[in-house]
């Protein structure tokens, strides 16, 4: 899926992950680079870009939006909170 506003591509594996987990996620900035985490851990900011994924929303930090063009499952926080396939 390519978001027409931002030209950011969300790879099918990440779309499937978000749909299967039925949660909203946010792409945030960390010292190690961009990371995707549930909004229950890092709430979205009003300035975030929003991409609808089914009934859920993928929020992208405006800071990260300048530097990313493809989002995939490798960006997911490796945590028990996010059950990986």
mmCIF file with all atom_site columns, N, CA, C and O in Angstrom, residues 2-5 11-12 16-17 27 31 34-35 41 43 48 52 55 57 63 70 74 77-78 80 82-84:
data_model
loop_
_atom_site.group_PDB
_atom_site.id
_atom_site.type_symbol
_atom_site.label_atom_id
_atom_site.label_alt_id
_atom_site.label_comp_id
_atom_site.label_asym_id
_atom_site.label_entity_id
_atom_site.label_seq_id
_atom_site.pdbx_PDB_ins_code
_atom_site.Cartn_x
_atom_site.Cartn_y
_atom_site.Cartn_z
_atom_site.occupancy
_atom_site.B_iso_or_equiv
_atom_site.pdbx_formal_charge
_atom_site.auth_seq_id
_atom_site.auth_comp_id
_atom_site.auth_asym_id
_atom_site.auth_atom_id
_atom_site.pdbx_PDB_model_num
ATOM 1   N N  . UNK A 1 2  ? 0.584  2.210   -0.844 1.00 0.00 ? 2  UNK A N  1
ATOM 2   C CA . UNK A 1 2  ? 1.305  3.475   -0.878 1.00 0.00 ? 2  UNK A CA 1
ATOM 3   C C  . UNK A 1 2  ? 0.339  4.566   -0.440 1.00 0.00 ? 2  UNK A C  1
ATOM 4   O O  . UNK A 1 2  ? -0.733 4.721   -1.013 1.00 0.00 ? 2  UNK A O  1
ATOM 5   N N  . UNK A 1 3  ? 0.734  5.308   0.598  1.00 0.00 ? 3  UNK A N  1
ATOM 6   C CA . UNK A 1 3  ? -0.089 6.410   1.062  1.00 0.00 ? 3  UNK A CA 1
ATOM 7   C C  . UNK A 1 3  ? 0.067  7.565   0.072  1.00 0.00 ? 3  UNK A C  1
ATOM 8   O O  . UNK A 1 3  ? 1.178  8.045   -0.162 1.00 0.00 ? 3  UNK A O  1
ATOM 9   N N  . UNK A 1 4  ? -1.019 8.000   -0.516 1.00 0.00 ? 4  UNK A N  1
ATOM 10  C CA . UNK A 1 4  ? -0.963 9.011   -1.573 1.00 0.00 ? 4  UNK A CA 1
ATOM 11  C C  . UNK A 1 4  ? -0.498 10.378  -1.083 1.00 0.00 ? 4  UNK A C  1
ATOM 12  O O  . UNK A 1 4  ? 0.085  11.139  -1.842 1.00 0.00 ? 4  UNK A O  1
ATOM 13  N N  . UNK A 1 5  ? -0.724 10.688  0.174  1.00 0.00 ? 5  UNK A N  1
ATOM 14  C CA . UNK A 1 5  ? -0.296 11.990  0.710  1.00 0.00 ? 5  UNK A CA 1
ATOM 15  C C  . UNK A 1 5  ? 1.209  12.065  0.907  1.00 0.00 ? 5  UNK A C  1
ATOM 16  O O  . UNK A 1 5  ? 1.828  13.085  0.659  1.00 0.00 ? 5  UNK A O  1
ATOM 17  N N  . UNK A 1 11 ? 4.600  -2.025  3.519  1.00 0.00 ? 11 UNK A N  1
ATOM 18  C CA . UNK A 1 11 ? 4.711  -3.362  2.934  1.00 0.00 ? 11 UNK A CA 1
ATOM 19  C C  . UNK A 1 11 ? 3.589  -4.265  3.441  1.00 0.00 ? 11 UNK A C  1
ATOM 20  O O  . UNK A 1 11 ? 3.117  -4.105  4.573  1.00 0.00 ? 11 UNK A O  1
ATOM 21  N N  . UNK A 1 12 ? 3.151  -5.218  2.612  1.00 0.00 ? 12 UNK A N  1
ATOM 22  C CA . UNK A 1 12 ? 2.056  -6.115  2.990  1.00 0.00 ? 12 UNK A CA 1
ATOM 23  C C  . UNK A 1 12 ? 2.292  -6.866  4.303  1.00 0.00 ? 12 UNK A C  1
ATOM 24  O O  . UNK A 1 12 ? 1.347  -7.082  5.057  1.00 0.00 ? 12 UNK A O  1
ATOM 25  N N  . UNK A 1 16 ? -0.379 -6.697  7.358  1.00 0.00 ? 16 UNK A N  1
ATOM 26  C CA . UNK A 1 16 ? -0.939 -7.934  7.929  1.00 0.00 ? 16 UNK A CA 1
ATOM 27  C C  . UNK A 1 16 ? -0.703 -7.990  9.436  1.00 0.00 ? 16 UNK A C  1
ATOM 28  O O  . UNK A 1 16 ? -1.588 -8.358  10.201 1.00 0.00 ? 16 UNK A O  1
ATOM 29  N N  . UNK A 1 17 ? 0.495  -7.602  9.867  1.00 0.00 ? 17 UNK A N  1
ATOM 30  C CA . UNK A 1 17 ? 0.826  -7.591  11.290 1.00 0.00 ? 17 UNK A CA 1
ATOM 31  C C  . UNK A 1 17 ? -0.120 -6.660  12.057 1.00 0.00 ? 17 UNK A C  1
ATOM 32  O O  . UNK A 1 17 ? -0.657 -7.024  13.106 1.00 0.00 ? 17 UNK A O  1
ATOM 33  N N  . UNK A 1 27 ? 5.279  4.955   14.343 1.00 0.00 ? 27 UNK A N  1
ATOM 34  C CA . UNK A 1 27 ? 6.686  4.925   13.978 1.00 0.00 ? 27 UNK A CA 1
ATOM 35  C C  . UNK A 1 27 ? 7.350  6.102   14.679 1.00 0.00 ? 27 UNK A C  1
ATOM 36  O O  . UNK A 1 27 ? 7.022  7.262   14.411 1.00 0.00 ? 27 UNK A O  1
ATOM 37  N N  . UNK A 1 31 ? 17.307 6.387   19.470 1.00 0.00 ? 31 UNK A N  1
ATOM 38  C CA . UNK A 1 31 ? 18.735 6.557   19.189 1.00 0.00 ? 31 UNK A CA 1
ATOM 39  C C  . UNK A 1 31 ? 19.231 5.494   18.205 1.00 0.00 ? 31 UNK A C  1
ATOM 40  O O  . UNK A 1 31 ? 20.232 5.689   17.530 1.00 0.00 ? 31 UNK A O  1
ATOM 41  N N  . UNK A 1 34 ? 14.460 4.400   13.434 1.00 0.00 ? 34 UNK A N  1
ATOM 42  C CA . UNK A 1 34 ? 12.999 4.332   13.527 1.00 0.00 ? 34 UNK A CA 1
ATOM 43  C C  . UNK A 1 34 ? 12.537 3.001   14.097 1.00 0.00 ? 34 UNK A C  1
ATOM 44  O O  . UNK A 1 34 ? 13.138 1.959   13.833 1.00 0.00 ? 34 UNK A O  1
ATOM 45  N N  . UNK A 1 35 ? 11.488 3.056   14.911 1.00 0.00 ? 35 UNK A N  1
ATOM 46  C CA . UNK A 1 35 ? 10.949 1.839   15.501 1.00 0.00 ? 35 UNK A CA 1
ATOM 47  C C  . UNK A 1 35 ? 9.427  1.950   15.567 1.00 0.00 ? 35 UNK A C  1
ATOM 48  O O  . UNK A 1 35 ? 8.884  3.019   15.832 1.00 0.00 ? 35 UNK A O  1
ATOM 49  N N  . UNK A 1 41 ? 2.120  2.254   24.188 1.00 0.00 ? 41 UNK A N  1
ATOM 50  C CA . UNK A 1 41 ? 3.429  2.562   24.781 1.00 0.00 ? 41 UNK A CA 1
ATOM 51  C C  . UNK A 1 41 ? 3.909  3.959   24.423 1.00 0.00 ? 41 UNK A C  1
ATOM 52  O O  . UNK A 1 41 ? 4.617  4.592   25.197 1.00 0.00 ? 41 UNK A O  1
ATOM 53  N N  . UNK A 1 43 ? 2.041  7.177   22.761 1.00 0.00 ? 43 UNK A N  1
ATOM 54  C CA . UNK A 1 43 ? 0.850  7.788   22.157 1.00 0.00 ? 43 UNK A CA 1
ATOM 55  C C  . UNK A 1 43 ? 1.211  8.669   20.960 1.00 0.00 ? 43 UNK A C  1
ATOM 56  O O  . UNK A 1 43 ? 2.280  9.271   20.919 1.00 0.00 ? 43 UNK A O  1
ATOM 57  N N  . UNK A 1 48 ? 1.557  13.984  13.986 1.00 0.00 ? 48 UNK A N  1
ATOM 58  C CA . UNK A 1 48 ? 1.844  12.739  13.276 1.00 0.00 ? 48 UNK A CA 1
ATOM 59  C C  . UNK A 1 48 ? 1.038  12.618  11.986 1.00 0.00 ? 48 UNK A C  1
ATOM 60  O O  . UNK A 1 48 ? -0.095 13.095  11.893 1.00 0.00 ? 48 UNK A O  1
ATOM 61  N N  . UNK A 1 52 ? -4.414 4.919   7.457  1.00 0.00 ? 52 UNK A N  1
ATOM 62  C CA . UNK A 1 52 ? -5.405 3.924   7.860  1.00 0.00 ? 52 UNK A CA 1
ATOM 63  C C  . UNK A 1 52 ? -4.997 2.552   7.343  1.00 0.00 ? 52 UNK A C  1
ATOM 64  O O  . UNK A 1 52 ? -4.690 2.395   6.164  1.00 0.00 ? 52 UNK A O  1
ATOM 65  N N  . UNK A 1 55 ? -9.209 -1.131  10.211 1.00 0.00 ? 55 UNK A N  1
ATOM 66  C CA . UNK A 1 55 ? -9.833 -0.359  11.292 1.00 0.00 ? 55 UNK A CA 1
ATOM 67  C C  . UNK A 1 55 ? -8.807 0.339   12.177 1.00 0.00 ? 55 UNK A C  1
ATOM 68  O O  . UNK A 1 55 ? -9.174 1.057   13.107 1.00 0.00 ? 55 UNK A O  1
ATOM 69  N N  . UNK A 1 57 ? -4.933 2.506   12.834 1.00 0.00 ? 57 UNK A N  1
ATOM 70  C CA . UNK A 1 57 ? -4.178 3.634   12.300 1.00 0.00 ? 57 UNK A CA 1
ATOM 71  C C  . UNK A 1 57 ? -2.699 3.427   12.561 1.00 0.00 ? 57 UNK A C  1
ATOM 72  O O  . UNK A 1 57 ? -2.295 3.025   13.641 1.00 0.00 ? 57 UNK A O  1
ATOM 73  N N  . UNK A 1 63 ? 9.045  13.758  12.094 1.00 0.00 ? 63 UNK A N  1
ATOM 74  C CA . UNK A 1 63 ? 10.502 13.677  11.982 1.00 0.00 ? 63 UNK A CA 1
ATOM 75  C C  . UNK A 1 63 ? 10.872 12.473  11.113 1.00 0.00 ? 63 UNK A C  1
ATOM 76  O O  . UNK A 1 63 ? 11.655 12.586  10.171 1.00 0.00 ? 63 UNK A O  1
ATOM 77  N N  . UNK A 1 70 ? 9.726  3.429   2.934  1.00 0.00 ? 70 UNK A N  1
ATOM 78  C CA . UNK A 1 70 ? 9.158  2.076   3.021  1.00 0.00 ? 70 UNK A CA 1
ATOM 79  C C  . UNK A 1 70 ? 9.105  1.644   4.476  1.00 0.00 ? 70 UNK A C  1
ATOM 80  O O  . UNK A 1 70 ? 10.094 1.762   5.195  1.00 0.00 ? 70 UNK A O  1
ATOM 81  N N  . UNK A 1 74 ? 10.413 -5.274  9.850  1.00 0.00 ? 74 UNK A N  1
ATOM 82  C CA . UNK A 1 74 ? 11.701 -5.193  10.545 1.00 0.00 ? 74 UNK A CA 1
ATOM 83  C C  . UNK A 1 74 ? 11.771 -4.010  11.505 1.00 0.00 ? 74 UNK A C  1
ATOM 84  O O  . UNK A 1 74 ? 12.650 -3.950  12.351 1.00 0.00 ? 74 UNK A O  1
ATOM 85  N N  . UNK A 1 77 ? 9.104  -3.089  17.230 1.00 0.00 ? 77 UNK A N  1
ATOM 86  C CA . UNK A 1 77 ? 9.775  -3.274  18.509 1.00 0.00 ? 77 UNK A CA 1
ATOM 87  C C  . UNK A 1 77 ? 9.735  -4.744  18.882 1.00 0.00 ? 77 UNK A C  1
ATOM 88  O O  . UNK A 1 77 ? 8.673  -5.363  18.869 1.00 0.00 ? 77 UNK A O  1
ATOM 89  N N  . UNK A 1 78 ? 10.862 -5.318  19.194 1.00 0.00 ? 78 UNK A N  1
ATOM 90  C CA . UNK A 1 78 ? 10.927 -6.724  19.592 1.00 0.00 ? 78 UNK A CA 1
ATOM 91  C C  . UNK A 1 78 ? 10.613 -6.811  21.079 1.00 0.00 ? 78 UNK A C  1
ATOM 92  O O  . UNK A 1 78 ? 11.467 -6.686  21.932 1.00 0.00 ? 78 UNK A O  1
ATOM 93  N N  . UNK A 1 80 ? 7.512  -8.544  24.085 1.00 0.00 ? 80 UNK A N  1
ATOM 94  C CA . UNK A 1 80 ? 6.364  -9.434  24.299 1.00 0.00 ? 80 UNK A CA 1
ATOM 95  C C  . UNK A 1 80 ? 5.024  -8.744  24.033 1.00 0.00 ? 80 UNK A C  1
ATOM 96  O O  . UNK A 1 80 ? 4.036  -9.389  23.772 1.00 0.00 ? 80 UNK A O  1
ATOM 97  N N  . UNK A 1 82 ? 4.321  -6.975  21.506 1.00 0.00 ? 82 UNK A N  1
ATOM 98  C CA . UNK A 1 82 ? 4.046  -7.181  20.081 1.00 0.00 ? 82 UNK A CA 1
ATOM 99  C C  . UNK A 1 82 ? 4.329  -8.639  19.770 1.00 0.00 ? 82 UNK A C  1
ATOM 100 O O  . UNK A 1 82 ? 5.478  -9.027  19.641 1.00 0.00 ? 82 UNK A O  1
ATOM 101 N N  . UNK A 1 83 ? 3.311  -9.439  19.660 1.00 0.00 ? 83 UNK A N  1
ATOM 102 C CA . UNK A 1 83 ? 3.503  -10.836 19.344 1.00 0.00 ? 83 UNK A CA 1
ATOM 103 C C  . UNK A 1 83 ? 3.847  -10.974 17.878 1.00 0.00 ? 83 UNK A C  1
ATOM 104 O O  . UNK A 1 83 ? 3.021  -10.736 17.006 1.00 0.00 ? 83 UNK A O  1
ATOM 105 N N  . UNK A 1 84 ? 5.105  -11.341 17.619 1.00 0.00 ? 84 UNK A N  1
ATOM 106 C CA . UNK A 1 84 ? 5.547  -11.505 16.243 1.00 0.00 ? 84 UNK A CA 1
ATOM 107 C C  . UNK A 1 84 ? 5.145  -12.877 15.713 1.00 0.00 ? 84 UNK A C  1
ATOM 108 O O  . UNK A 1 84 ? 5.064  -13.830 16.455 1.00 0.00 ? 84 UNK A O  1
#
